């Protein structure tokens, strides 16, 4: 094996691959080198020398440019390649396999033929990088080894910051075929960006655990270990009896040095990263978690070890920790921001004033510049991001690499919802939380995916974009997961985006730090809560001292009454939309879900009869 490509691998590459004794891996590597046809191949092991080579290549090939602060670089994606391409991302589903119209699918044979056609010779004249990773902590029940093939040094560099190295892990697994295999090519480049956007494809083959990504550079379409592997992992988890989730993992710090681990599922660009990095708390992960039941306990790990976060709106007041890191030396890749002539990085929402000219994802930029469709180009793209290893963070949790994961005290679901949900509430129990807060989660679309922003959509568990199994099965898995646990985590819903009836935001950005502390206290039942038709909400007398202590702010009773008012009409119409979605779009919706929705509806109607349409919290005391 590997003989056919030995010349391109060179002696060192050949030796590194031979030291991994895995026939399936060798067969796949040989096959895709032959198909993509790069002129040479660089094989990485886990050494710092390999990271150094990749960093240099990213600069040499123009995929990244150095910025003025030491260690900082900037990468630009093409003007129309700034977000996840939901339309071009498809599951390859064999004819005889159970599917669901909620999955964007293509017949496997047809899809394979198409993608193989697209990637044939796509790396001609280029260098292929082969790099190995481990998803989740190494040497753990959670670990999944993954091999990435890419012709982009930016992608390889990003992955080096975002994931745990896995060359040694591959050497340990012997002939095991349980690993992911990811093939990416940015395709032909023009001015450093992917040119053939029409041929942009992300095809996911769960049968072989392979993902193909072509003619794109944006991280969400190309960083194979991230959302591409996540789709494979959701499928694998469903077969093996665990869960793969779009969730942060954090240590919430309570009284007397108590640390309570919480998970949080938020759709992209809805506050997940900033929640995970709140001052005073510790971060385990900000985007993807694996959850397992171990000895009757729900435990979770961060699949990653770095952050690919949204940069827009980060300033020293609202996100002091990230801001500090982003403005000091350290290895950081900025993407799709604005750079001035001296190499300083700017983004919308950064402290101070943003320059009126510079360089951004549209090339030379000046204030008022329009694109070919007459739309004004903002200085930084709304989906502009930063990438760094979490070791740069002062508040990293000491258990980030714990092979047993952390024990989960609570799960938070959050959406971008300007007019329905209160800022924080607790579910009555696991089923109510999973079905009404998780499976019925609605959010307004954002710039993280291509297409219109601000459209309200159902996004079950904030994971809808990544589901590789039928939605009904996914919900069943969850319901099962709550069984047989010694401690069943509490479930919460938060909404950072609530507005008044004139459209003004009702909560300050820092208020989320208070909601978090309240949830931590609730996990231990240190404070009581008020039972409403939609869930348990905080009492004023518990929030007031928390506002003082956590953010040093006053909190007026009238403000409390306004933001915790139960909006009955909005809640009822949400239930209608959710029911319609599940009735029309989903096969085999669990009865339990429809029943839970009906019960919630009845509770709301009853309250409406008694108290009217908009009910302030004291009515429920
Ligand atoms: C998200 O969009 O949810 C992200 C970034 O975390 S991406 O890599 O695009 O998925
Ligand atoms: Mn995400």
PDB file of C-alpha atoms in Angstrom, residues 248 250-255 258 260 262-264 266 270-271 274-276 278-279 281 410-415 417 421-427 490-499 505-524 527-529 536-565 617:
ATOM      1  CA  UNK A 248     -20.925  25.149  24.731  1.00  0.00           C
ATOM      2  CA  UNK A 250     -18.766  25.752  30.854  1.00  0.00           C
ATOM      3  CA  UNK A 251     -18.086  25.792  34.537  1.00  0.00           C
ATOM      4  CA  UNK A 252     -20.503  28.124  36.298  1.00  0.00           C
ATOM      5  CA  UNK A 253     -19.020  29.255  39.589  1.00  0.00           C
ATOM      6  CA  UNK A 254     -21.434  29.282  42.508  1.00  0.00           C
ATOM      7  CA  UNK A 255     -21.150  29.997  46.229  1.00  0.00           C
ATOM      8  CA  UNK A 258     -18.769  25.353  43.790  1.00  0.00           C
ATOM      9  CA  UNK A 260     -21.474  23.495  38.194  1.00  0.00           C
ATOM     10  CA  UNK A 262     -23.611  23.674  32.177  1.00  0.00           C
ATOM     11  CA  UNK A 263     -24.171  23.006  28.489  1.00  0.00           C
ATOM     12  CA  UNK A 264     -25.646  25.608  26.181  1.00  0.00           C
ATOM     13  CA  UNK A 266     -27.586  28.386  20.767  1.00  0.00           C
ATOM     14  CA  UNK A 270     -26.831  34.004  19.118  1.00  0.00           C
ATOM     15  CA  UNK A 271     -24.470  34.384  22.049  1.00  0.00           C
ATOM     16  CA  UNK A 274     -19.813  35.021  24.628  1.00  0.00           C
ATOM     17  CA  UNK A 275     -21.794  32.972  27.134  1.00  0.00           C
ATOM     18  CA  UNK A 276     -19.021  30.411  27.343  1.00  0.00           C
ATOM     19  CA  UNK A 278     -18.250  35.131  30.722  1.00  0.00           C
ATOM     20  CA  UNK A 279     -16.025  36.798  33.288  1.00  0.00           C
ATOM     21  CA  UNK A 281     -16.770  31.558  34.918  1.00  0.00           C
ATOM     22  CA  UNK A 410     -27.931  21.783  33.473  1.00  0.00           C
ATOM     23  CA  UNK A 411     -28.602  22.358  29.809  1.00  0.00           C
ATOM     24  CA  UNK A 412     -29.479  25.766  28.376  1.00  0.00           C
ATOM     25  CA  UNK A 413     -31.337  26.374  25.114  1.00  0.00           C
ATOM     26  CA  UNK A 414     -31.157  29.865  23.671  1.00  0.00           C
ATOM     27  CA  UNK A 415     -32.551  31.482  20.557  1.00  0.00           C
ATOM     28  CA  UNK A 417     -36.299  35.782  19.776  1.00  0.00           C
ATOM     29  CA  UNK A 421     -39.744  34.228  25.488  1.00  0.00           C
ATOM     30  CA  UNK A 422     -38.681  35.690  28.817  1.00  0.00           C
ATOM     31  CA  UNK A 423     -34.897  36.132  29.295  1.00  0.00           C
ATOM     32  CA  UNK A 424     -34.499  33.037  31.455  1.00  0.00           C
ATOM     33  CA  UNK A 425     -36.694  30.200  32.677  1.00  0.00           C
ATOM     34  CA  UNK A 426     -36.470  26.620  33.789  1.00  0.00           C
ATOM     35  CA  UNK A 427     -38.367  23.636  32.436  1.00  0.00           C
ATOM     36  CA  UNK A 490     -32.163  20.747  34.775  1.00  0.00           C
ATOM     37  CA  UNK A 491     -33.141  22.340  31.514  1.00  0.00           C
ATOM     38  CA  UNK A 492     -33.301  26.091  30.947  1.00  0.00           C
ATOM     39  CA  UNK A 493     -34.246  28.452  28.145  1.00  0.00           C
ATOM     40  CA  UNK A 494     -32.632  31.861  27.718  1.00  0.00           C
ATOM     41  CA  UNK A 495     -33.343  34.696  25.332  1.00  0.00           C
ATOM     42  CA  UNK A 496     -30.848  37.547  25.115  1.00  0.00           C
ATOM     43  CA  UNK A 497     -32.768  39.331  22.396  1.00  0.00           C
ATOM     44  CA  UNK A 498     -36.131  40.236  23.909  1.00  0.00           C
ATOM     45  CA  UNK A 499     -37.530  43.619  22.853  1.00  0.00           C
ATOM     46  CA  UNK A 505     -33.928  45.808  23.450  1.00  0.00           C
ATOM     47  CA  UNK A 506     -35.134  45.056  26.961  1.00  0.00           C
ATOM     48  CA  UNK A 507     -31.983  43.682  28.497  1.00  0.00           C
ATOM     49  CA  UNK A 508     -28.428  44.912  28.676  1.00  0.00           C
ATOM     50  CA  UNK A 509     -25.843  42.533  27.202  1.00  0.00           C
ATOM     51  CA  UNK A 510     -24.254  41.951  30.595  1.00  0.00           C
ATOM     52  CA  UNK A 511     -27.542  40.705  32.105  1.00  0.00           C
ATOM     53  CA  UNK A 512     -26.756  37.248  30.766  1.00  0.00           C
ATOM     54  CA  UNK A 513     -24.126  36.944  33.474  1.00  0.00           C
ATOM     55  CA  UNK A 514     -26.917  37.270  36.036  1.00  0.00           C
ATOM     56  CA  UNK A 515     -29.170  34.709  34.333  1.00  0.00           C
ATOM     57  CA  UNK A 516     -26.273  32.279  34.423  1.00  0.00           C
ATOM     58  CA  UNK A 517     -25.743  32.692  38.152  1.00  0.00           C
ATOM     59  CA  UNK A 518     -29.457  32.184  38.725  1.00  0.00           C
ATOM     60  CA  UNK A 519     -29.383  28.943  36.758  1.00  0.00           C
ATOM     61  CA  UNK A 520     -26.386  27.749  38.752  1.00  0.00           C
ATOM     62  CA  UNK A 521     -28.312  28.366  41.970  1.00  0.00           C
ATOM     63  CA  UNK A 522     -31.372  26.582  40.592  1.00  0.00           C
ATOM     64  CA  UNK A 523     -29.383  23.453  39.744  1.00  0.00           C
ATOM     65  CA  UNK A 524     -28.806  23.139  43.472  1.00  0.00           C
ATOM     66  CA  UNK A 527     -33.368  29.668  45.358  1.00  0.00           C
ATOM     67  CA  UNK A 528     -37.021  29.159  44.629  1.00  0.00           C
ATOM     68  CA  UNK A 529     -38.796  29.911  41.366  1.00  0.00           C
ATOM     69  CA  UNK A 536     -40.288  28.376  36.175  1.00  0.00           C
ATOM     70  CA  UNK A 537     -39.088  31.967  36.263  1.00  0.00           C
ATOM     71  CA  UNK A 538     -36.856  33.805  38.765  1.00  0.00           C
ATOM     72  CA  UNK A 539     -38.200  35.762  41.727  1.00  0.00           C
ATOM     73  CA  UNK A 540     -37.403  39.460  41.898  1.00  0.00           C
ATOM     74  CA  UNK A 541     -35.859  39.120  45.345  1.00  0.00           C
ATOM     75  CA  UNK A 542     -33.297  36.648  44.022  1.00  0.00           C
ATOM     76  CA  UNK A 543     -32.363  38.625  40.915  1.00  0.00           C
ATOM     77  CA  UNK A 544     -31.933  42.005  42.578  1.00  0.00           C
ATOM     78  CA  UNK A 545     -28.943  41.015  44.754  1.00  0.00           C
ATOM     79  CA  UNK A 546     -27.459  39.058  41.869  1.00  0.00           C
ATOM     80  CA  UNK A 547     -27.527  42.149  39.628  1.00  0.00           C
ATOM     81  CA  UNK A 548     -25.699  44.066  42.335  1.00  0.00           C
ATOM     82  CA  UNK A 549     -23.160  41.356  43.009  1.00  0.00           C
ATOM     83  CA  UNK A 550     -22.438  40.121  39.510  1.00  0.00           C
ATOM     84  CA  UNK A 551     -22.596  43.269  37.366  1.00  0.00           C
ATOM     85  CA  UNK A 552     -22.882  45.987  39.999  1.00  0.00           C
ATOM     86  CA  UNK A 553     -26.154  47.262  38.617  1.00  0.00           C
ATOM     87  CA  UNK A 554     -29.467  48.169  40.155  1.00  0.00           C
ATOM     88  CA  UNK A 555     -32.507  46.236  39.034  1.00  0.00           C
ATOM     89  CA  UNK A 556     -35.905  47.875  39.326  1.00  0.00           C
ATOM     90  CA  UNK A 557     -39.008  45.920  40.101  1.00  0.00           C
ATOM     91  CA  UNK A 558     -40.822  47.510  37.126  1.00  0.00           C
ATOM     92  CA  UNK A 559     -38.053  46.340  34.795  1.00  0.00           C
ATOM     93  CA  UNK A 560     -38.355  42.855  36.228  1.00  0.00           C
ATOM     94  CA  UNK A 561     -42.123  42.864  35.731  1.00  0.00           C
ATOM     95  CA  UNK A 562     -41.774  44.018  32.143  1.00  0.00           C
ATOM     96  CA  UNK A 563     -39.172  41.518  31.002  1.00  0.00           C
ATOM     97  CA  UNK A 564     -40.683  38.566  32.843  1.00  0.00           C
ATOM     98  CA  UNK A 565     -44.207  39.260  31.623  1.00  0.00           C
ATOM     99  CA  UNK A 617     -44.998  37.553  37.267  1.00  0.00           C
TER     100      UNK A 617
END
